[in-house]
CSV table of C-alpha atoms and ligand atoms in Angstrom, one decimal:
chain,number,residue,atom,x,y,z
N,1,UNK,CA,85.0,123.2,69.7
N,2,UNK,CA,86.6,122.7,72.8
N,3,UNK,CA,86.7,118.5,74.4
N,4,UNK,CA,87.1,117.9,77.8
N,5,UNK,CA,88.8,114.8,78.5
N,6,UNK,CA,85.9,112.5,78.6
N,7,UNK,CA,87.6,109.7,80.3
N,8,UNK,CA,86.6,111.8,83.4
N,9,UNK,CA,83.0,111.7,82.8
N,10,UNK,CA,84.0,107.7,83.8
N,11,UNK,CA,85.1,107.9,86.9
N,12,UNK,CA,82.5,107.1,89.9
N,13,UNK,CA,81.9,110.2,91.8
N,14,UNK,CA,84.0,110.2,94.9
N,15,UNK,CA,81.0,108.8,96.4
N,16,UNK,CA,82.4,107.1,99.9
N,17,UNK,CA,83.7,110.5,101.7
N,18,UNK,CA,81.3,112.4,100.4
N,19,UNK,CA,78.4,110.2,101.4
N,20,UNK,CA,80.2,109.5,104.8
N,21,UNK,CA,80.4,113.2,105.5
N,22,UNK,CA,76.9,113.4,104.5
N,23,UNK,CA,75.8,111.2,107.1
N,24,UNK,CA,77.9,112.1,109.4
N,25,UNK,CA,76.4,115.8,109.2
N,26,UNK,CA,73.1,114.5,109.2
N,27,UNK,CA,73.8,112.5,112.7
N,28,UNK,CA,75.0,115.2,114.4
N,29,UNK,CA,72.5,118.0,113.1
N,30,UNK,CA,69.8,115.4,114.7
N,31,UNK,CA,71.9,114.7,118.0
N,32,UNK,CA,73.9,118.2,118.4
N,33,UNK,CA,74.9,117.2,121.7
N,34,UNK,CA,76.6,113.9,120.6
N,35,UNK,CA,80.4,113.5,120.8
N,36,UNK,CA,80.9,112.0,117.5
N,37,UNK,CA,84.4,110.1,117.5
N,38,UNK,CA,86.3,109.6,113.7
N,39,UNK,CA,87.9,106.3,113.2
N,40,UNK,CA,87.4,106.6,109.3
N,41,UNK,CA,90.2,108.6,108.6
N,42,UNK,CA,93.2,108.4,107.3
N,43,UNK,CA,95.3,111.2,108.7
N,44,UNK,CA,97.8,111.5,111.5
N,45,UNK,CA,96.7,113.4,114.6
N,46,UNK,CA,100.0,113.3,116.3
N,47,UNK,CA,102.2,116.6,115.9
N,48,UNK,CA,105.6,116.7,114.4
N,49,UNK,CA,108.6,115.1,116.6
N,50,UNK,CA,110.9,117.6,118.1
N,51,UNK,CA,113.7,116.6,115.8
N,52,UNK,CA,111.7,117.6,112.8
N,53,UNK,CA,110.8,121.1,114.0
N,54,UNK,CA,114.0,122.1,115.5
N,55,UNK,CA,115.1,120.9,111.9
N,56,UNK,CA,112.7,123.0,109.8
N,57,UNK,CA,112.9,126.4,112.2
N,58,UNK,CA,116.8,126.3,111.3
N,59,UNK,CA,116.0,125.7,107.9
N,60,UNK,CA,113.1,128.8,108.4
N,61,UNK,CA,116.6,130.9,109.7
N,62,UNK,CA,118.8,129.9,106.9
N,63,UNK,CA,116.7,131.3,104.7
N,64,UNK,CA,116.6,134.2,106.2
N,65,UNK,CA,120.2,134.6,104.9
N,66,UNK,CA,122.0,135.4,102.0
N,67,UNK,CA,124.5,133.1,102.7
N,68,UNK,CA,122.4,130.0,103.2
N,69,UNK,CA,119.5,130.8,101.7
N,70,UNK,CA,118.3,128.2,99.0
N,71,UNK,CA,116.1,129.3,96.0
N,72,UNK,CA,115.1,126.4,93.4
N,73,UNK,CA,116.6,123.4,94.6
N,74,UNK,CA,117.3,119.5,92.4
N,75,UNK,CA,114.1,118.9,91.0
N,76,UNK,CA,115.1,115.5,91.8
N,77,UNK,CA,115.8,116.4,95.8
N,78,UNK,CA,118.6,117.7,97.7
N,79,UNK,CA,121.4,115.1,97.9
N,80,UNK,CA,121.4,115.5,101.9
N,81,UNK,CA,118.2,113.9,101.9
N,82,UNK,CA,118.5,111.1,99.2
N,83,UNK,CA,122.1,109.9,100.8
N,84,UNK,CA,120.0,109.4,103.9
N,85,UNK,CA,117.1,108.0,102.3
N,86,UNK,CA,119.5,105.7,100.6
N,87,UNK,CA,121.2,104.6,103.5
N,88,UNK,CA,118.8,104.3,106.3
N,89,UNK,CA,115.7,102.7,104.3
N,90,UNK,CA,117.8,100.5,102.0
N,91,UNK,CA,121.7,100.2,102.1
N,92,UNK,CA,121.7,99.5,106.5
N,93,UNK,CA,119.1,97.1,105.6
N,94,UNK,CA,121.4,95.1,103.0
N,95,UNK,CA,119.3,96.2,100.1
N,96,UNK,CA,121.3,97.8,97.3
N,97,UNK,CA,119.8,101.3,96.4
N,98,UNK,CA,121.5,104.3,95.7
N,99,UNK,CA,121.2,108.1,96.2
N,100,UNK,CA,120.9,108.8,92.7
N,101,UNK,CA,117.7,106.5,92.1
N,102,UNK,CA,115.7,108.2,94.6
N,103,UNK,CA,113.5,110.8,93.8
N,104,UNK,CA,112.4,113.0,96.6
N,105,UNK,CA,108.9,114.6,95.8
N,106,UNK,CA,105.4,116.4,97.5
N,107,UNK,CA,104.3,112.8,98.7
N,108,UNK,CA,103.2,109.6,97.6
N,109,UNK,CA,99.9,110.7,96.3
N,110,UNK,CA,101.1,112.6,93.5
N,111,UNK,CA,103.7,109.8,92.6
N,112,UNK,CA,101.4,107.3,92.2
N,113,UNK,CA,99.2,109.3,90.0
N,114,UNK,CA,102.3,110.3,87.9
N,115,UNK,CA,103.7,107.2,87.1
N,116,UNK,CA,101.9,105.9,84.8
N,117,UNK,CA,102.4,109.0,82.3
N,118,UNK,CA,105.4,107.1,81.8
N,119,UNK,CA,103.8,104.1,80.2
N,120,UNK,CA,101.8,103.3,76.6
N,121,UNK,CA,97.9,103.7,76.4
N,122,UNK,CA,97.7,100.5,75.9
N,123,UNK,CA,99.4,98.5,78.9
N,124,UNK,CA,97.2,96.7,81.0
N,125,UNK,CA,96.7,97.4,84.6
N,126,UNK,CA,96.2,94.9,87.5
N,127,UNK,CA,95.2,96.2,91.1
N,128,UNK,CA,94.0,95.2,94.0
N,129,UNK,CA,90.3,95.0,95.4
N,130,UNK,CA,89.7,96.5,98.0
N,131,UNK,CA,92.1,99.5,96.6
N,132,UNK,CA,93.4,102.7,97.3
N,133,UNK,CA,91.7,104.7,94.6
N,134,UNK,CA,94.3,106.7,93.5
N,135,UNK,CA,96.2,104.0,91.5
N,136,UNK,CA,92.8,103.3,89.8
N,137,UNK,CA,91.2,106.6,88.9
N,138,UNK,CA,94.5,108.0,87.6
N,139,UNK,CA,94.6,105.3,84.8
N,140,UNK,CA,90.7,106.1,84.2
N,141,UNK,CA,91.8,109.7,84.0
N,142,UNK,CA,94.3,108.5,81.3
N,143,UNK,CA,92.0,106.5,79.1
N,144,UNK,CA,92.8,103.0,80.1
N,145,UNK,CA,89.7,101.8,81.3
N,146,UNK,CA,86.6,101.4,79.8
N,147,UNK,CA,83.0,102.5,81.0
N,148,UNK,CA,82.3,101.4,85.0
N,149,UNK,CA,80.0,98.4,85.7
N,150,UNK,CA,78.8,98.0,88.6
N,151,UNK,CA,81.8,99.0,90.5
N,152,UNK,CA,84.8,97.8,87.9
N,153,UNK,CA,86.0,98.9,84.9
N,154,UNK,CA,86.2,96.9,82.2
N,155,UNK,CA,89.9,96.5,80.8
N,156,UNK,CA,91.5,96.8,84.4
N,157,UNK,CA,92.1,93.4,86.3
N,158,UNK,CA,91.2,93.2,89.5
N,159,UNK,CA,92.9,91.2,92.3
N,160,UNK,CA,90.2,89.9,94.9
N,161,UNK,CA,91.4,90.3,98.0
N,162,UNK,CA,89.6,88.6,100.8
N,163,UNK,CA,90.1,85.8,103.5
N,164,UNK,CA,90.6,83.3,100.8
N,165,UNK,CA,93.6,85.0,100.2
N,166,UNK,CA,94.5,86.0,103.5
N,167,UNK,CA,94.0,89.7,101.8
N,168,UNK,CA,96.9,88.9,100.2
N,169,UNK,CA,96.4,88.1,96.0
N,170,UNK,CA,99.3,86.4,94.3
N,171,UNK,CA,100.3,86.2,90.4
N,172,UNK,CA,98.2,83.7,88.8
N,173,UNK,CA,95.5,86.2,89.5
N,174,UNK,CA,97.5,88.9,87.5
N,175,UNK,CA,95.8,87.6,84.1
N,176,UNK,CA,98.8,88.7,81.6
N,177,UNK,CA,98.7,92.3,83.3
N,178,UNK,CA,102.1,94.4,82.2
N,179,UNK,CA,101.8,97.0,85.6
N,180,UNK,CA,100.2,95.7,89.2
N,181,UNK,CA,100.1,97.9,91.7
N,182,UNK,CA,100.7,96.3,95.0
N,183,UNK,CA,100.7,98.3,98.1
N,184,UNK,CA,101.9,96.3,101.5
N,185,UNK,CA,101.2,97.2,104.8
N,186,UNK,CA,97.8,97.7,102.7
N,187,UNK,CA,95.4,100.3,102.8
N,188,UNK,CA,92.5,99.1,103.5
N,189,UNK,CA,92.8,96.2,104.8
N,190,UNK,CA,96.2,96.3,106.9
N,191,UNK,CA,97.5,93.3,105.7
N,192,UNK,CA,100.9,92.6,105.0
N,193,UNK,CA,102.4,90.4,102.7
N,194,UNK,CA,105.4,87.8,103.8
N,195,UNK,CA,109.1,88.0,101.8
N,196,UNK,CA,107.8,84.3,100.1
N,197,UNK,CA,104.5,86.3,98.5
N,198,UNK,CA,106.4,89.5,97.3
N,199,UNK,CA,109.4,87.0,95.6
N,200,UNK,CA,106.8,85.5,94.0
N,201,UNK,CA,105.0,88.6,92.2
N,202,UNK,CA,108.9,89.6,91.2
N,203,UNK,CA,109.6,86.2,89.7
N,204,UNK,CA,106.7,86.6,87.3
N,205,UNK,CA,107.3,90.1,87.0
N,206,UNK,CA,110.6,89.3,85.7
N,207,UNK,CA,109.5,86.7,83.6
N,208,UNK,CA,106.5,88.5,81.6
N,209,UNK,CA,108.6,91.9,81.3
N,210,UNK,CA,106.6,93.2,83.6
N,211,UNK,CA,105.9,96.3,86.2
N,212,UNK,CA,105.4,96.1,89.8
N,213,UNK,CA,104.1,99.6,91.9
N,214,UNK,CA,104.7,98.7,94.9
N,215,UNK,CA,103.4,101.2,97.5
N,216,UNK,CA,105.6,101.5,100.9
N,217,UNK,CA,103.5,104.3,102.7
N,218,UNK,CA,103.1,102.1,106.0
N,219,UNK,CA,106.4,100.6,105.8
N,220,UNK,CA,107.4,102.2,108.9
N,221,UNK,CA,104.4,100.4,110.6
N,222,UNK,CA,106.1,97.0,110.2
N,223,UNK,CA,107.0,95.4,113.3
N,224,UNK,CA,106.9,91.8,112.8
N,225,UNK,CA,110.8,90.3,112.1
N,226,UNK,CA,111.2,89.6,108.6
N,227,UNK,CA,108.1,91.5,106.9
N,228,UNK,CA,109.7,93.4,104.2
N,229,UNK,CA,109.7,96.8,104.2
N,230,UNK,CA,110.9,97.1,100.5
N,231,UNK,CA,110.1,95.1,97.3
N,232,UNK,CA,114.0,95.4,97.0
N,233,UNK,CA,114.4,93.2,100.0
N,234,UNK,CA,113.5,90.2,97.0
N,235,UNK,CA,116.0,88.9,94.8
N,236,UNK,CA,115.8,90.4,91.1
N,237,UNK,CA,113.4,93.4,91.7
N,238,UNK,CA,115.7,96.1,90.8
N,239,UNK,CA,115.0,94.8,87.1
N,240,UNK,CA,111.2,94.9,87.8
N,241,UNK,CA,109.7,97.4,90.5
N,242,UNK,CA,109.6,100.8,91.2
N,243,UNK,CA,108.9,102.1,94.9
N,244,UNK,CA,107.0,104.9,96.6
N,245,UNK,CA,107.9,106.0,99.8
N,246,UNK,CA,106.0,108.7,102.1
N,247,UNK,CA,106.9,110.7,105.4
N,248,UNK,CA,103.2,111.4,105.5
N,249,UNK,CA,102.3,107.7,108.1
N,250,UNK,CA,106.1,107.3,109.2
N,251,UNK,CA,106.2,111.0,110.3
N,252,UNK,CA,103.3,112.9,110.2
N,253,UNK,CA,103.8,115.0,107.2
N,254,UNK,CA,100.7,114.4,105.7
N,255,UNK,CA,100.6,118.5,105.7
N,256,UNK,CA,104.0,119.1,105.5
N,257,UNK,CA,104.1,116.9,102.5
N,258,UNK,CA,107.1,115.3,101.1
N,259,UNK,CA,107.8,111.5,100.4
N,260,UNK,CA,110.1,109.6,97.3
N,261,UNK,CA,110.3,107.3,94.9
N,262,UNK,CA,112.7,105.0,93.4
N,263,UNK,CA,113.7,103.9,90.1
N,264,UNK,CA,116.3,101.8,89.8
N,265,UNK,CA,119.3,102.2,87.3
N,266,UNK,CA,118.7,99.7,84.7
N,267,UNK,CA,115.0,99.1,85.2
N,268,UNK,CA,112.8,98.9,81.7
N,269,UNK,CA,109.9,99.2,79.8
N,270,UNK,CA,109.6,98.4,76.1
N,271,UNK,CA,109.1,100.4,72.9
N,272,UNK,CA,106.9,99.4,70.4
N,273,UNK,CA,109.5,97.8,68.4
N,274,UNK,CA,110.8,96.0,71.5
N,275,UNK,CA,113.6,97.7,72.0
N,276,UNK,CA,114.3,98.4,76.1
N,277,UNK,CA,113.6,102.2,77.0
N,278,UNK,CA,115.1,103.2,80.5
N,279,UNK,CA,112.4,104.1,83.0
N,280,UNK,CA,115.0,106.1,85.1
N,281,UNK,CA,116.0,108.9,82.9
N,282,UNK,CA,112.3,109.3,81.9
N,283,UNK,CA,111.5,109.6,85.3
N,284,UNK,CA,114.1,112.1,85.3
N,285,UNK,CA,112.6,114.1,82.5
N,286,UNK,CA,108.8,114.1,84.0
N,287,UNK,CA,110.0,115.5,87.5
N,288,UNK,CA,112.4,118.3,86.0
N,289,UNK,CA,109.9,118.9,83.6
N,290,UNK,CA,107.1,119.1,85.5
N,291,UNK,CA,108.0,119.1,89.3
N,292,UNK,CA,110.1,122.0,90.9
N,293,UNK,CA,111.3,120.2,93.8
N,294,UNK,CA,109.9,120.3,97.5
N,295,UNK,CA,110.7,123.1,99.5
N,296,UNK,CA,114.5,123.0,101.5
N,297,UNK,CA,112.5,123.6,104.6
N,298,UNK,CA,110.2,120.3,104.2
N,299,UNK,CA,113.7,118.4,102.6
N,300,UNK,CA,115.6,119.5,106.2
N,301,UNK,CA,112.5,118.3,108.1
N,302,UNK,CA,112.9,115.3,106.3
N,303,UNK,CA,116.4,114.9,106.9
N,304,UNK,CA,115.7,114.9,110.7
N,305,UNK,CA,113.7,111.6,110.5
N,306,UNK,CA,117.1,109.9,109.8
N,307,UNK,CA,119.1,111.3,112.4
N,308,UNK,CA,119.5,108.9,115.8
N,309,UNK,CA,116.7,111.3,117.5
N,310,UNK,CA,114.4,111.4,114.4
N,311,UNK,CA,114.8,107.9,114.3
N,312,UNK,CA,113.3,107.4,117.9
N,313,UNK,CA,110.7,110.1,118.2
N,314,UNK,CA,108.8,109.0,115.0
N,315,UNK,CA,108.9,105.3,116.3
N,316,UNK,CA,107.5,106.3,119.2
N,317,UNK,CA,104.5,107.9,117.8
N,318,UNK,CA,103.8,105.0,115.4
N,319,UNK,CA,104.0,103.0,118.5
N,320,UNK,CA,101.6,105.0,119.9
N,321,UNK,CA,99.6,104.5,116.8
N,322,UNK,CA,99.9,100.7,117.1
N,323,UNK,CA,98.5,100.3,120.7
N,324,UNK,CA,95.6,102.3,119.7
N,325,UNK,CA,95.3,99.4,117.1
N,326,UNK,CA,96.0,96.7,119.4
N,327,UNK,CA,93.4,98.2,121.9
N,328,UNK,CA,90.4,98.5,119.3
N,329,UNK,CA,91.6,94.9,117.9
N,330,UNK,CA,91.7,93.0,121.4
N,331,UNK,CA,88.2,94.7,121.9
N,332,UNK,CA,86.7,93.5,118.4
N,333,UNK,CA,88.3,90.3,118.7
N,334,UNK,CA,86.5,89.7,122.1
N,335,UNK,CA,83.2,90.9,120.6
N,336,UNK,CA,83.5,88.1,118.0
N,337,UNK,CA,84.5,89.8,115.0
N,338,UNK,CA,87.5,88.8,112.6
N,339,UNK,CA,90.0,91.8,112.6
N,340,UNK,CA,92.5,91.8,109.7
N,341,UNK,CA,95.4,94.1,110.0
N,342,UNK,CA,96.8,96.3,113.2
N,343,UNK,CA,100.3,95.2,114.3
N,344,UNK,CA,101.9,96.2,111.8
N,345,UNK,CA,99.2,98.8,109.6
N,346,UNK,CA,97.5,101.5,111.3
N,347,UNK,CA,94.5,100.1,109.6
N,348,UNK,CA,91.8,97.3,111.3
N,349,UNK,CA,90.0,95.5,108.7
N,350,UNK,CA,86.8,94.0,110.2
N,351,UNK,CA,84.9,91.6,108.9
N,352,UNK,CA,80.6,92.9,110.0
N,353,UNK,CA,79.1,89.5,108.9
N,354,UNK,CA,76.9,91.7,106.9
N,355,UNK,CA,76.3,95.2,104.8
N,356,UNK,CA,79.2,97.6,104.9
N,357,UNK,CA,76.7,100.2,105.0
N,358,UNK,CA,73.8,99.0,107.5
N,359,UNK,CA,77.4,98.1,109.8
N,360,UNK,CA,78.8,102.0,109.4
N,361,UNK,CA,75.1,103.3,110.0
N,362,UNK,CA,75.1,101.0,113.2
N,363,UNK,CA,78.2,102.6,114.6
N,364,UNK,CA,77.5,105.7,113.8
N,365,UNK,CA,74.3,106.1,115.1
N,366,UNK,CA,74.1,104.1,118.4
N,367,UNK,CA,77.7,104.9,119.1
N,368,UNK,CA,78.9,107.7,117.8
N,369,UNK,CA,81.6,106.7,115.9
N,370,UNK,CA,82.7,106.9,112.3
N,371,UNK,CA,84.3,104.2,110.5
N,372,UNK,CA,84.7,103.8,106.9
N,373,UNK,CA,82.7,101.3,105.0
N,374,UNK,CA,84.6,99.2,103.3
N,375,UNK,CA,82.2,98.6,100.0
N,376,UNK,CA,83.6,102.0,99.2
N,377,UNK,CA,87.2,100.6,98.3
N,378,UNK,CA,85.9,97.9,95.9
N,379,UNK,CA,83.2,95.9,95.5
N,380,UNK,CA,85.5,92.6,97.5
N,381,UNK,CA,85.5,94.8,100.3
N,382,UNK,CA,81.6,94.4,100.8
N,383,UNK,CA,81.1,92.9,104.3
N,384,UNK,CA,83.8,94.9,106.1
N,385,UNK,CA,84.6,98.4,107.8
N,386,UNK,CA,87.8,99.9,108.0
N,387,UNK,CA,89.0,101.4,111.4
N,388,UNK,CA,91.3,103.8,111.4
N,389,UNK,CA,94.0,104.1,114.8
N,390,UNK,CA,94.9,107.4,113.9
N,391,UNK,CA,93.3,109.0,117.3
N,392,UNK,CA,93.8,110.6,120.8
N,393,UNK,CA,94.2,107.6,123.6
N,394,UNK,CA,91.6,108.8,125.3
N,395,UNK,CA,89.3,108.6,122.0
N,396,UNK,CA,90.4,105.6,120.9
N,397,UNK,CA,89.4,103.9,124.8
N,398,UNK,CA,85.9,105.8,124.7
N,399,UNK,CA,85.7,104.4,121.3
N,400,UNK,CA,86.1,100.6,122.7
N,401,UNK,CA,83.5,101.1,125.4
N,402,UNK,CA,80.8,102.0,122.9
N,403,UNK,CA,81.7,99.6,120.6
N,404,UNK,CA,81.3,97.2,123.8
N,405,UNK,CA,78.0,98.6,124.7
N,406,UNK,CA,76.8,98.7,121.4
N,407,UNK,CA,77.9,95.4,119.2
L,1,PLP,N1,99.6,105.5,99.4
L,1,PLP,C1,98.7,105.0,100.2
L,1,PLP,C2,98.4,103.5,100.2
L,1,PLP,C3,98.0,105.8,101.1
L,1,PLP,O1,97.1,105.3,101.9
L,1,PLP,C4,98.3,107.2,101.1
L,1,PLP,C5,97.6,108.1,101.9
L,1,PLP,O2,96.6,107.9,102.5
L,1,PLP,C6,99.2,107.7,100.2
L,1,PLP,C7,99.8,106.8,99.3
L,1,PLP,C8,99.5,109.1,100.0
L,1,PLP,O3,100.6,109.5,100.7
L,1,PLP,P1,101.1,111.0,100.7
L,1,PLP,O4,100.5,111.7,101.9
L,1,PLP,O5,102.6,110.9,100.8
L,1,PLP,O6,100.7,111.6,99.4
């Protein structure tokens, strides 16, 4: 007879979009008229930067050409994109990374979700609560979970992240935990962690021979001197981290798609009879086994982001981005309400004083705007709503006069 995997039959329906679109649909079947305004999510709305098209239509005419047209291309990426990669993101900052231990891919999702093929059934995984789900359901998916209970699974460990904390956990939460997945600026909650808290989670990393995933999709977010924008930025994590980069936040590929990861030369896991087992060159072998590469049109569009006009456009639009934030944060902040995040995440993390749920509901129906609760990333992030600033200006300002009107 044919088995499904039943490890899928685990995971919680994707329950918080689907219910959110749900009532959202509901709302405006019952008010057709109303101008509904979507804070919840988590994609750009801001069109490509000029340096990035002009970059992809030439790409679009060398293919139109024998001699520069490009079939299959290095499953690993084309070298004109890792050198830049290399250079701008790590090596102009000081941080030692090469071209050769980047690994240019179709975005950040699928790297995250990949990863852990990698690793033994049996490793244990630490992450975050609130979380992005993707580093959670992919190990569920995989079998290293057991059943759900009332919003965790057993076997994971899970980080509490909450004021406490400053939404920041640190090791002696990890619990003997052999991967943690830390992603900084978070999604949800926008918060960042300082050079002092990342060090730490490497120095223990290093000493139990273990993982970190550390998630750098908002890097480019970062404003605030001296915020790292890389694990690598701490001393010793080369031996200890891998890194996911995206173009999806920092340049509005999120349908374009490409992003990259890095392994470092010499970083480790173990076999079962301890011998050390480079992560690198397996890495190597998933990608070219599995992976064909993204397309030289995305890889050229890609390119652009590094050149001096790249470079500017694309901080001008997460500028943009920002002051959205700042705008809905000053408002909140006035109402009363403690805002987590914004600055340097496109995220607001606001603390409702009360249910998630009955909070979203609120918004939704006396002002017309959709936010996302946040009980749906974890059960720590009961209490809060997560505000998105990826939105037109004029949006974003009608947005703050509800919220005025109506909290
Ligand atoms: N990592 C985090 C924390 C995200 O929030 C997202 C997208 O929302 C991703 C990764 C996915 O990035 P990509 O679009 O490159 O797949």
């Amino acid at each position: 007879m044919l088995h499904v995997n039943e490890n899928y039959s685990k995971i919680q329906a994707s329950y918080l979009f689907t219910e959110i679109a749900h009532r959202v649909s509901a709302h405006q079947a019952a008010n057709p008229d109303a101008k509904i305004i979507r804070l919840g999510i988590g994609d750009v709305t801001e069109p490509l930067c000029d340096a990035v098209v002009k970059a992809m239509h030439k790409a679009v005419d060398d293919e139109a050409t024998r001699k520069d047209f490009h079939g299959y291309g290095p499953e690993q990426g084309y070298a004109f994109l890792r050198e830049k990669a290399a250079k701008v993101d790590f090596q102009d900052r000081g941080i030692d990374i090469a071209a050769d231990e980047i690994f240019v891919s179709d975005g950040a999702k699928c790297d995250c979700g990949n990863i852990q093929e990698l690793f033994g059934h049996d490793v244990k995984i630490a992450v975050g609560d609130p979380v992005y789900p993707v580093y959670v359901d992919t190990n569920v998916m995989a079998g290293r979970t057991g059943a759900n209970d009332g919003g965790r699974y057993a076997g994971l460990v899970y980080l509490t992240c909450d004021a406490s904390n400053g939404f920041v956990p640190g090791p002696e939460s990890a619990g003997g935990a052999d991967i943690v997945y830390l992603c900084y600026p978070n999604n949800p909650t926008g918060a960042v962690a300082t050079k002092e808290q990342l060090q730490k989670w490497v120095d223990w990393a290093n000493a139990n021979k273990s993982l970190i995933l550390f998630d750098a999709a908002y890097e480019a977010f970062i404003r605030t001197p001296g915020i790292p924008h890389s694990i690598y930025e701490c001393e010793g994590a080369r031996s200890c981290a891998i890194e996911f980069r995206s173009y999806s936040k920092t340049a509005g590929f999120t349908g374009v798609r490409c992003g990259y990861t890095v392994v470092p030369k010499g970083l480790v896991a173990y076999a079962k009879d301890g011998s050390p087992v480079e992560l690198r060159p397996m890495w190597t072998r998933r990608q070219t086994t599995k992976f064909n590469g993204a397309s030289y049109i995305t890889q050229r569009g890609a390119e652009a982001i590094y050149s001096p006009e790249g470079q500017a456009q694309t901080k001008a639009t997460i500028d943009f981005y920002l002051e959205n934030g700042r705008l809905m944060k000053e408002a909140l902040s006035a109402l009363g309400y403690e805002v987590t995040g914004g600055g340097n995440s496109p995220y607001l993390w606001v603390n409702v004083k009360g249910d998630s749920w009955e909070f979203f509901d609120k918004l939704l129906k006396k002002a017309n705007v959709v936010t996302t609760p946040g009980a749906g990333f974890g059960r720590a992030g009961e209490g809060y709503i997560r505000i998105s600033s990826f939105n037109s200006r004029e949006n974003v300002l009608e947005a703050v006069e509800r919220l005025k009107k109506v909290l």
